[in-house]
PDB file of C-alpha atoms in Angstrom:
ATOM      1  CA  UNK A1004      90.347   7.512 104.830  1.00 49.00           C
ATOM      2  CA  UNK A1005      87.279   8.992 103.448  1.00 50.00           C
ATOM      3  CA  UNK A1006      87.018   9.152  99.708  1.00 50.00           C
ATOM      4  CA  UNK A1007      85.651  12.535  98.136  1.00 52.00           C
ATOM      5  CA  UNK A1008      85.266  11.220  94.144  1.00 51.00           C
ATOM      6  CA  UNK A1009      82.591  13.198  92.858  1.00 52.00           C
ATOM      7  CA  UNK A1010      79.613  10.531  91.150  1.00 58.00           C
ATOM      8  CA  UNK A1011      79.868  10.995  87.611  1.00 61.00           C
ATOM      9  CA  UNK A1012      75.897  12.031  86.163  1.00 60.00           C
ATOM     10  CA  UNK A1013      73.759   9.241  84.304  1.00 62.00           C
ATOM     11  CA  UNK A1014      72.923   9.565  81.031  1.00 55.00           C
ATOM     12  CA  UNK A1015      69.382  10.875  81.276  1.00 55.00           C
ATOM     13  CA  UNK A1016      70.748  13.428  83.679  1.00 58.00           C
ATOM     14  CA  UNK A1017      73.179  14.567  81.288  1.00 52.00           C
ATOM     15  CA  UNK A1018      70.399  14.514  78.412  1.00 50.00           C
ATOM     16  CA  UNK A1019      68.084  16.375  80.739  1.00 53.00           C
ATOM     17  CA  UNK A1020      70.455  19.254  81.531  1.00 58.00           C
ATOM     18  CA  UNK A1021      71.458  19.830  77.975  1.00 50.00           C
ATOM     19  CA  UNK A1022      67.456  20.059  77.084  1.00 53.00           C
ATOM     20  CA  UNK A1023      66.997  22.352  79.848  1.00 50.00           C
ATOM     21  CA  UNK A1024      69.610  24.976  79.136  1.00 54.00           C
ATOM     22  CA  UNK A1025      68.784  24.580  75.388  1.00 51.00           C
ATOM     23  CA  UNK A1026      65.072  25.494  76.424  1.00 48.00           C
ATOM     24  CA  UNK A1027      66.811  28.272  78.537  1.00 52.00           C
ATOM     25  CA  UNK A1028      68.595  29.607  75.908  1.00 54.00           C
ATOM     26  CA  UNK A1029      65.770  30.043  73.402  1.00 51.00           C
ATOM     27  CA  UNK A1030      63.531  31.270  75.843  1.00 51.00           C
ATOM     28  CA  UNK A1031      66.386  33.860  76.567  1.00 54.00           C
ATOM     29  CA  UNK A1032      67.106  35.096  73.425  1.00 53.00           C
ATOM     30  CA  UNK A1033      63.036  35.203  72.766  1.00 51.00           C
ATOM     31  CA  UNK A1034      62.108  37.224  75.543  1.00 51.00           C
ATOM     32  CA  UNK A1035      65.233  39.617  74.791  1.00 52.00           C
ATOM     33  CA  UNK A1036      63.770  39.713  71.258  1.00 53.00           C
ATOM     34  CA  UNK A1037      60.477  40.680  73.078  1.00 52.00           C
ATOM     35  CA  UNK A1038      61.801  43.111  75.590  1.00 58.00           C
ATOM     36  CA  UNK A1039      64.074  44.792  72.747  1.00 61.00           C
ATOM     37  CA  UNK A1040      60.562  44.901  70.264  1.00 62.00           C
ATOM     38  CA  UNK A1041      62.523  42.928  67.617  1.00 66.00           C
ATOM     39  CA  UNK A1042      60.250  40.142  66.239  1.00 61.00           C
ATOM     40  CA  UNK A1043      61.025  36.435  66.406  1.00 61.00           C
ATOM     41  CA  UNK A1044      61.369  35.687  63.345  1.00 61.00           C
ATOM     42  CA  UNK A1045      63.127  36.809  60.483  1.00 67.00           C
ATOM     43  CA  UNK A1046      60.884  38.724  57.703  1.00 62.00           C
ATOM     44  CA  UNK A1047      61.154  36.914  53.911  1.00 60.00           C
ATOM     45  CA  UNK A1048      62.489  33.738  56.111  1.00 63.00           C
ATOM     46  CA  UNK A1049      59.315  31.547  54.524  1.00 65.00           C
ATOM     47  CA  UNK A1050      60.293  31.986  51.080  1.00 69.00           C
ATOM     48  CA  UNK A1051      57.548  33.920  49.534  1.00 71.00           C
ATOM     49  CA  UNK A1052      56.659  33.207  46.007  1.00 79.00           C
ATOM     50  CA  UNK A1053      57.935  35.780  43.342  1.00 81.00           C
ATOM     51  CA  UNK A1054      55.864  37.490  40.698  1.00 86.00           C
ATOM     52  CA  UNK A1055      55.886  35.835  37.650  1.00 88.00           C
ATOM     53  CA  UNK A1056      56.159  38.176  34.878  1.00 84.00           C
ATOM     54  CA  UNK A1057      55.600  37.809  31.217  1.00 82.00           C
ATOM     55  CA  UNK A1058      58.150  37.657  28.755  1.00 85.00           C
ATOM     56  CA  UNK A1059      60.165  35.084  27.305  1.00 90.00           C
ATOM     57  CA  UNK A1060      60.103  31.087  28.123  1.00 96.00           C
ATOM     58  CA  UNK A1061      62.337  29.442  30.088  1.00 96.00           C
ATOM     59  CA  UNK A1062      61.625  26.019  29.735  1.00 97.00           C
ATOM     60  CA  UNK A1063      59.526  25.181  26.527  1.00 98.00           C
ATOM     61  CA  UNK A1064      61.015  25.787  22.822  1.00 98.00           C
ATOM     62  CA  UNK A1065      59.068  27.557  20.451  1.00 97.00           C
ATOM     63  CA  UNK A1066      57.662  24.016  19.218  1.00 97.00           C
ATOM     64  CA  UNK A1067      56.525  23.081  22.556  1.00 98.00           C
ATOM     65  CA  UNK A1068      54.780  26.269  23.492  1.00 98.00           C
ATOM     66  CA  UNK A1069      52.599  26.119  20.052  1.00 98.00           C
ATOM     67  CA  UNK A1070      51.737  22.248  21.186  1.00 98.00           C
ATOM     68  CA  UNK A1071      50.905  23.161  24.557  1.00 98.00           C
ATOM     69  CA  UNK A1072      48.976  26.092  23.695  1.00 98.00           C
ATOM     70  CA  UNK A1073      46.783  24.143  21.364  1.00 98.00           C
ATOM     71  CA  UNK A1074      46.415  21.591  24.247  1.00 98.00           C
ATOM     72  CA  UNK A1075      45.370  23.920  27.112  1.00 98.00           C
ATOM     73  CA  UNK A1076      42.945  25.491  24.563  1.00 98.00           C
ATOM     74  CA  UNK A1077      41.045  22.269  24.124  1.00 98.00           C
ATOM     75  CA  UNK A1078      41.357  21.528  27.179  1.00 98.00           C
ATOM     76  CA  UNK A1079      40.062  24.394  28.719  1.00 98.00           C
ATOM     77  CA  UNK A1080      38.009  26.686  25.761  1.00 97.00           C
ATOM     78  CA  UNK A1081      36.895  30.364  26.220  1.00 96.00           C
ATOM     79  CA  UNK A1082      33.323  30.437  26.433  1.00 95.00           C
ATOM     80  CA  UNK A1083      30.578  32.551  27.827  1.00 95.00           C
ATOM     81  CA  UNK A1084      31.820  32.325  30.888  1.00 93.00           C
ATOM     82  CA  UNK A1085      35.803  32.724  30.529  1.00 95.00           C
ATOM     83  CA  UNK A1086      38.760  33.232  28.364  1.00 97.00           C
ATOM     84  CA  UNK A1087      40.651  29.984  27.826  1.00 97.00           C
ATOM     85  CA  UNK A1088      43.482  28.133  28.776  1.00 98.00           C
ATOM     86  CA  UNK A1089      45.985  29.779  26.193  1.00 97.00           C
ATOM     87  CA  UNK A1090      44.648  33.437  27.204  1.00 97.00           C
ATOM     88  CA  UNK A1091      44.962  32.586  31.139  1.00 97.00           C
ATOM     89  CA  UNK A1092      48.787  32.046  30.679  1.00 97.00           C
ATOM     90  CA  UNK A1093      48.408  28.387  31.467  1.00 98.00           C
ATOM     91  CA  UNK A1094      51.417  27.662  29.557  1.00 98.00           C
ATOM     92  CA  UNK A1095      53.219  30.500  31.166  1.00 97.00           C
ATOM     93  CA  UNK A1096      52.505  29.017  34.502  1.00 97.00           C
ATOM     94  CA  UNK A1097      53.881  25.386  33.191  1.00 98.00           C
ATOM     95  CA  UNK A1098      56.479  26.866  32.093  1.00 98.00           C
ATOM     96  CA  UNK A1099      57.740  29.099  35.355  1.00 97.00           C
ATOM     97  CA  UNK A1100      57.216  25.158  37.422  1.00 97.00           C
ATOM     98  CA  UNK A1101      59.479  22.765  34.694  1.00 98.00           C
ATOM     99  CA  UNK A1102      62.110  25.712  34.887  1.00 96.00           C
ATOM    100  CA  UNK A1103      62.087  25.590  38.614  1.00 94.00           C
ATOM    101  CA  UNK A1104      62.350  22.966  41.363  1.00 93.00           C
ATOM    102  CA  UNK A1105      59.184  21.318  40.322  1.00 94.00           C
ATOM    103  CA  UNK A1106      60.488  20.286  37.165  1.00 96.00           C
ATOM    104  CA  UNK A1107      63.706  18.679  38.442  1.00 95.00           C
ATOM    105  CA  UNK A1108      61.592  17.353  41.313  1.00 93.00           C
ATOM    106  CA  UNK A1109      64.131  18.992  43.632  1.00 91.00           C
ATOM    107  CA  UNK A1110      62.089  19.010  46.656  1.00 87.00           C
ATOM    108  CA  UNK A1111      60.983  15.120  46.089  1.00 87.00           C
ATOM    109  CA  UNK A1112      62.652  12.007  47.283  1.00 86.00           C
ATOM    110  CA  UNK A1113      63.569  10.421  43.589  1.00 86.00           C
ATOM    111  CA  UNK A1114      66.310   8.059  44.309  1.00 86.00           C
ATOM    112  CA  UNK A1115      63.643   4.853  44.166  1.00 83.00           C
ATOM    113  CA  UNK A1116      63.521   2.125  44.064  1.00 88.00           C
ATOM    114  CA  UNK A1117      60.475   2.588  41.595  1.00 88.00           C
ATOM    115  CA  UNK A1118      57.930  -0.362  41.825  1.00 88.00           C
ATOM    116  CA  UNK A1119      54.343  -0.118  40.351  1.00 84.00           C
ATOM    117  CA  UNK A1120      52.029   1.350  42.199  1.00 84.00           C
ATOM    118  CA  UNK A1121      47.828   1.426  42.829  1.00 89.00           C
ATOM    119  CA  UNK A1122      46.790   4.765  40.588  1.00 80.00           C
ATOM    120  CA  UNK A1123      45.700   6.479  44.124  1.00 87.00           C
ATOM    121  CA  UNK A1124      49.546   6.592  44.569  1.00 85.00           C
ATOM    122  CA  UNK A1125      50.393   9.161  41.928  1.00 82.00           C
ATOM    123  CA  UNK A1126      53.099   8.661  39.541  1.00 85.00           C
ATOM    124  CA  UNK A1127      55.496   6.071  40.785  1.00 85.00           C
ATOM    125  CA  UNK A1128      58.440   6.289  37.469  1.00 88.00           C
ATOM    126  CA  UNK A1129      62.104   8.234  37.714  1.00 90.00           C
ATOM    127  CA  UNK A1130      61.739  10.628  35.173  1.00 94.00           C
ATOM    128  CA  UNK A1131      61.239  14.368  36.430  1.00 95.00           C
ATOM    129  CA  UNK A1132      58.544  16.447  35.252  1.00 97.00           C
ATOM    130  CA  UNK A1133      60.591  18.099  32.708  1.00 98.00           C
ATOM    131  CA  UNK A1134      61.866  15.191  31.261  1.00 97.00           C
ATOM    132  CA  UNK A1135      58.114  13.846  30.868  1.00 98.00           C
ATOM    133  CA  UNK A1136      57.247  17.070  29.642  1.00 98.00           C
ATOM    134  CA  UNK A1137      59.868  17.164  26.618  1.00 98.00           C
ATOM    135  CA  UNK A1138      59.735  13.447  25.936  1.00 98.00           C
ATOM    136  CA  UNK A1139      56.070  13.703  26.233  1.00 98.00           C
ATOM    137  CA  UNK A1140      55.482  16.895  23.160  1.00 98.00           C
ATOM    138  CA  UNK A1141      58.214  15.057  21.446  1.00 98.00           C
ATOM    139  CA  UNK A1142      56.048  12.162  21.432  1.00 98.00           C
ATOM    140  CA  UNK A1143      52.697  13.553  20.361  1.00 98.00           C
ATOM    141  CA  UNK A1144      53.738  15.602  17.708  1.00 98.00           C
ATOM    142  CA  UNK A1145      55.788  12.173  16.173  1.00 98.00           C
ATOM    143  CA  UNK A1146      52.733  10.473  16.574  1.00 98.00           C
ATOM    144  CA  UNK A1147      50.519  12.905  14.680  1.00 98.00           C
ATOM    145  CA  UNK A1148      52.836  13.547  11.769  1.00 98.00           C
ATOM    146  CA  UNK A1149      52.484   9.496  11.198  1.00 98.00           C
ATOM    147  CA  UNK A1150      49.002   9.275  11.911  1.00 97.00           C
ATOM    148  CA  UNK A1151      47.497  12.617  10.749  1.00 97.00           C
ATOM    149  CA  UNK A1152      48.868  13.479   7.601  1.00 96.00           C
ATOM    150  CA  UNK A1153      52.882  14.481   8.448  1.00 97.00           C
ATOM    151  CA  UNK A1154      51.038  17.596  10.766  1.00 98.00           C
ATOM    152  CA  UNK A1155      52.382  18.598  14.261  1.00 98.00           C
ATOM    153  CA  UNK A1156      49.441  18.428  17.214  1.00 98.00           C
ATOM    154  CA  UNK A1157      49.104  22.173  17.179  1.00 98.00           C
ATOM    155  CA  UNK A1158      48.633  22.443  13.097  1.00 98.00           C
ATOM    156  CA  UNK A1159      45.486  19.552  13.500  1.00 98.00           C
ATOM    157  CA  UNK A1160      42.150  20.834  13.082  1.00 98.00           C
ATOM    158  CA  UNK A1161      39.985  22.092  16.435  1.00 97.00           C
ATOM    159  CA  UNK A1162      38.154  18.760  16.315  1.00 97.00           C
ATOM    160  CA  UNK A1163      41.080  16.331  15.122  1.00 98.00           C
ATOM    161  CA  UNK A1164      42.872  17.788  18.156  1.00 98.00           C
ATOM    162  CA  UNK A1165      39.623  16.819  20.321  1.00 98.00           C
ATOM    163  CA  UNK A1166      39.913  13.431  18.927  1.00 98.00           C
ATOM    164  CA  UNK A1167      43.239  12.499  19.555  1.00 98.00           C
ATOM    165  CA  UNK A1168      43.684  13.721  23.136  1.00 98.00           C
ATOM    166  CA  UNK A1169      39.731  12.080  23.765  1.00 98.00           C
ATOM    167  CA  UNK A1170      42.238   9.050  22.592  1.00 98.00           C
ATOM    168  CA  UNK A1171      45.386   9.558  24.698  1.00 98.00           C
ATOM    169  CA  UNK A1172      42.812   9.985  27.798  1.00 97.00           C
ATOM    170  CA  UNK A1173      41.637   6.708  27.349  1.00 97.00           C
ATOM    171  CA  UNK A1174      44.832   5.008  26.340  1.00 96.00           C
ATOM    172  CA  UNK A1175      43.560   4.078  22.764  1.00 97.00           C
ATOM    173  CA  UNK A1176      47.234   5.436  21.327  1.00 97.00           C
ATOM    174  CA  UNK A1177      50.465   3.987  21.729  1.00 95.00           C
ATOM    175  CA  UNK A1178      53.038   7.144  21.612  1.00 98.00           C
ATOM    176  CA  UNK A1179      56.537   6.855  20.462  1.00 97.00           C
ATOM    177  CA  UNK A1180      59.643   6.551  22.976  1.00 96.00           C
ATOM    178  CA  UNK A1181      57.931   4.473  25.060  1.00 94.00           C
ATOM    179  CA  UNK A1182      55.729   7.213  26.396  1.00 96.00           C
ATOM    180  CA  UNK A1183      52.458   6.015  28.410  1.00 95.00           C
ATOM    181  CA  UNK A1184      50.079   8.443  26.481  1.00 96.00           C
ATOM    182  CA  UNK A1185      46.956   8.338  29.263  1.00 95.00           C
ATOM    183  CA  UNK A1186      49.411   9.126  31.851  1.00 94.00           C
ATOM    184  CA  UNK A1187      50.609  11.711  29.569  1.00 97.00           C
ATOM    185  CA  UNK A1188      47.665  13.276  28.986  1.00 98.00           C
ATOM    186  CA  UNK A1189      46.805  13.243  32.851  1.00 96.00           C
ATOM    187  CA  UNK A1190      49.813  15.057  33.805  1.00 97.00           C
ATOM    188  CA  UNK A1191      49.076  18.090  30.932  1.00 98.00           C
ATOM    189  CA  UNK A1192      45.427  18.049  32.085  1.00 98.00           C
ATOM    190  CA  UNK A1193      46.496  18.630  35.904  1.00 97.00           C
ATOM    191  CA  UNK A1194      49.056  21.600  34.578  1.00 98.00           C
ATOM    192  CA  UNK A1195      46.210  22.906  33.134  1.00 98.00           C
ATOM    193  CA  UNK A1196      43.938  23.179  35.522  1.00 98.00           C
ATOM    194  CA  UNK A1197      46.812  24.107  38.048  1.00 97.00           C
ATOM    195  CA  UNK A1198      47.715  27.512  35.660  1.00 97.00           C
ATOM    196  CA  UNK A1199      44.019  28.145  35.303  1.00 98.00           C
ATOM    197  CA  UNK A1200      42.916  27.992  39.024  1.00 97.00           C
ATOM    198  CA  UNK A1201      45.986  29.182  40.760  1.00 96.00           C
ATOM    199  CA  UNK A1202      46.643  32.005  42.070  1.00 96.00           C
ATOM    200  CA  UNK A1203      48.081  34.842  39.832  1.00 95.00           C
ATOM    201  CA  UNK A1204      51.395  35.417  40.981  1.00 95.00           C
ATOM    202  CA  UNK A1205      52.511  32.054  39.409  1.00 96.00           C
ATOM    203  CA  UNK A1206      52.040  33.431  35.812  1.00 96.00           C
ATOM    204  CA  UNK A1207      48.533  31.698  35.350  1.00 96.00           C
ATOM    205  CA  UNK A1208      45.105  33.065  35.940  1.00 96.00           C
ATOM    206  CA  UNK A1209      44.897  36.100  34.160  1.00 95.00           C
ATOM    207  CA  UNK A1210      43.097  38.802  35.660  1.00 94.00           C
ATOM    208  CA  UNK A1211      42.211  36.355  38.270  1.00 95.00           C
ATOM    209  CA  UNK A1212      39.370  34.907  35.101  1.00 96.00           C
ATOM    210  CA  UNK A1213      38.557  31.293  36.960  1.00 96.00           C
ATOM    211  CA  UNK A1214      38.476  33.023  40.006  1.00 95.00           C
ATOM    212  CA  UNK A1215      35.491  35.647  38.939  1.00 93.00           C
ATOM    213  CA  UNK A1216      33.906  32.940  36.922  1.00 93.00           C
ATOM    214  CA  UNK A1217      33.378  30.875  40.526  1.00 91.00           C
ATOM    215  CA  UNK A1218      32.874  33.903  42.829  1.00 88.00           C
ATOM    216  CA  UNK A1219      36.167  32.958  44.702  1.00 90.00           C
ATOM    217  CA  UNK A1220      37.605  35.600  46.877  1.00 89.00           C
ATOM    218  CA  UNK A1221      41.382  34.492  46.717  1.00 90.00           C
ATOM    219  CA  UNK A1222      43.386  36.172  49.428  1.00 88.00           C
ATOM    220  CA  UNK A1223      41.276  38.928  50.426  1.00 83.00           C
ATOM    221  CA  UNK A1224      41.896  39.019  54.179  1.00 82.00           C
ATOM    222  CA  UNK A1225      38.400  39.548  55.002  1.00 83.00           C
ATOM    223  CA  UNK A1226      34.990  38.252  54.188  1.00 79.00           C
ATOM    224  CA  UNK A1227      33.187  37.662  57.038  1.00 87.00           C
ATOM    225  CA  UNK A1228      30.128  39.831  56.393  1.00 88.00           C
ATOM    226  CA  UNK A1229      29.331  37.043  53.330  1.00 87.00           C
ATOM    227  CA  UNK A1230      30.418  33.669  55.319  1.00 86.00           C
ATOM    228  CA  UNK A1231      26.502  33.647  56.636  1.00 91.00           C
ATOM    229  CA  UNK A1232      24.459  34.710  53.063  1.00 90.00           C
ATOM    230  CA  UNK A1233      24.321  31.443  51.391  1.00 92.00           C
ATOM    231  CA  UNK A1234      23.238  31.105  47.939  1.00 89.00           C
ATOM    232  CA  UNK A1235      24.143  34.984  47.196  1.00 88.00           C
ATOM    233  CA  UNK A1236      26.688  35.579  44.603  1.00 85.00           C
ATOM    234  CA  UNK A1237      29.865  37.079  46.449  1.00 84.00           C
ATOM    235  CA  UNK A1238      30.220  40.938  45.524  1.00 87.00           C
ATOM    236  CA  UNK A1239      33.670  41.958  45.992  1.00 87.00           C
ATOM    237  CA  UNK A1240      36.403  40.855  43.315  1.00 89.00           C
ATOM    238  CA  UNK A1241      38.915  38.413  44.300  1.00 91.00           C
ATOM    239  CA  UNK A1242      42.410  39.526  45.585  1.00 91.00           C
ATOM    240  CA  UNK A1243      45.983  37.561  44.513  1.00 92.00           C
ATOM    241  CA  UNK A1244      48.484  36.754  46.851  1.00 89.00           C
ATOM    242  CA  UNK A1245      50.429  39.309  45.477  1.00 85.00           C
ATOM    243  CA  UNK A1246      48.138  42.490  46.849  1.00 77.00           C
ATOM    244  CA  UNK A1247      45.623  44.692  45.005  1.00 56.00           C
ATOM    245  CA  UNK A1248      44.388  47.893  44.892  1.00 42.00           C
ATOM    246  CA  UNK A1249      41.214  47.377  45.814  1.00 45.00           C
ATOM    247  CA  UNK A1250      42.317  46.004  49.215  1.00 39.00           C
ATOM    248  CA  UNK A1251      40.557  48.529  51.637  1.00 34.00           C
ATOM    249  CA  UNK A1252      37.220  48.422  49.288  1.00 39.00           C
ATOM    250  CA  UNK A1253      35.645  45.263  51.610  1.00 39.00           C
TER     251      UNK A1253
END
C-alpha cells in the first residue's frame, strides 16, 4: 500500500517562508499606507529635541553655577568678537545635559569592566557625568580654599582663576577626593565649547553668538547660491533647529 505522509519542510524552507510573508506583510501595510495617503512613518517618532528655556537649574546648586560660571568665562571671554561663555548660557546648556540622560549616561553601556585605556579612547572610569561633575566643583573649590587663601574658585581673582585652571590643564594640581584634575578640566572645557557652539535649542548659544562670529548658517535649509563664492563672508544670519522668522528671507 502506497503511503501518502506529507514531507515535513527543512529548516531553511521554513526560515525562508516566514521572511517572505514578513516582507509581504510590510510591503502590504506600506503600499496601503501609500494608496490611503497616510505616511509611513509616524510624525514626532525620532524624538525631536525640546526647547530649552530659561529659568531655574536643574542640576547645579547655587555654589556650582557661580563656579562654573567663572570657569566658562575664562574659558571662553567676551571679546571683540563675542559675548562669553557665561552670557551664551553655557552653563544653562550643562546644566539641561547632567539633568538628563547624558548625565546618568543612560544611553551608554556602563556596566565595565573598566581597564585603562590609550587617551584616543575617551574616558574609560564608572562614574557618570554628573557624578564627575559634583565631585569635580566639590573638588576645586576645596582645593582653592587651602591653597588660595580659604576663597571658593569663583571668588579668585580674573588672573588667579587663569592660573589655576592653566594648572589643572596640565596636571600640575592634585585635587581632593581623588579627583584627576587634567581630566577634570578636559571634561568642563568640552561642556564649554559644546554650550557655546551648539545649536540654540539646547539652552546654549545665545542669539546664535558663535554661530555669527564664524559665518555659520546652522539649519537654514538652503544655501546653495553661496556653496560656489569662496572667500566671501556668508550674508544671511544663521537659523536654529528650532525655526526662525527669517526663514523665507534666503
Amino acid at each position: 500500500m502506497e503511503s501518502h505522509c506529507l514531507k515535513r519542510p527543512t529548516r531553511r524552507q521554513f526560515l525562508s517562508s516566514v521572511a517572505f510573508a514578513a516582507l509581504a506583510g510590510s510591503a502590504g501595510g506600506a503600499v496601503a499606507r501609500s494608496i490611503s495617503g497616510e505616511l509611513p512613518w509616524q510624525s514626532g517618532a525620532a524624538d525631536p529635541p525640546i526647547q530649552v528655556r530659561p529659568g531655574g537649574w536643574m542640576f547645579f546648586t547655587a555654589d556650582e553655577v557661580s563656579t562654573m560660571e567663572a570657569v566658562v568665562d575664562r574659558l571662553i571671554p567676551a571679546d571683540e568678537l563675542s559675548i562669553g561663555g557665561r552670557e551664551a548660557g553655557c552653563v544653562l546648556y550643562l546644566d539641561r545635559q547632567l539633568a538628563g540622560s547624558y548625565g546618568a549616561s543612560a544611553r551608554l553601556y556602563t556596566a565595565g569592566p573598566f581597564l585603562p585605556g590609550l587617551p584616543t579612547q575617551g574616558y574609560q572610569k564608572s562614574e557618570r557625568p554628573d557624578q564627575r561633575y559634583r565631585l569635580g566643583i566639590a573638588s576645586l573649590n576645596a582645593w582653592t580654599r587651602d591653597n588660595r587663601g580659604g576663597q571658593r574658585f569663583a571668588d579668585l581673582p580674573g588672573d588667579d582663576q587663569d592660573a589655576v585652571l592653566k594648572d589643572l590643564e596640565a596636571g600640575k594640581i592634585e585635587l581632593p577626593n581623588k579627583v584627576d584634575g587634567k581630566a577634570f578640566f578636559n571634561l568642563m572645557l568640552s561642556g564649554a565649547m559644546e554650550g557655546f557652539f551648539a545649536d540654540p535649542i539646547y539652552g546654549g548659544n545665545k542669539d546664535m553668538a558663535s554661530w555669527r562670529m564664524l559665518g555659520f548658517p546652522g539649519a537654514r535649509y538652503d544655501y546653495r547660491d553661496h556653496v560656489s563664492k569662496h572667500n566671501q563672508p556668508y550674508p544671511l544670519p544663521p537659523v536654529s533647529i528650532a525655526g526662525s522668522t527669517e526663514w523665507m528671507s534666503r
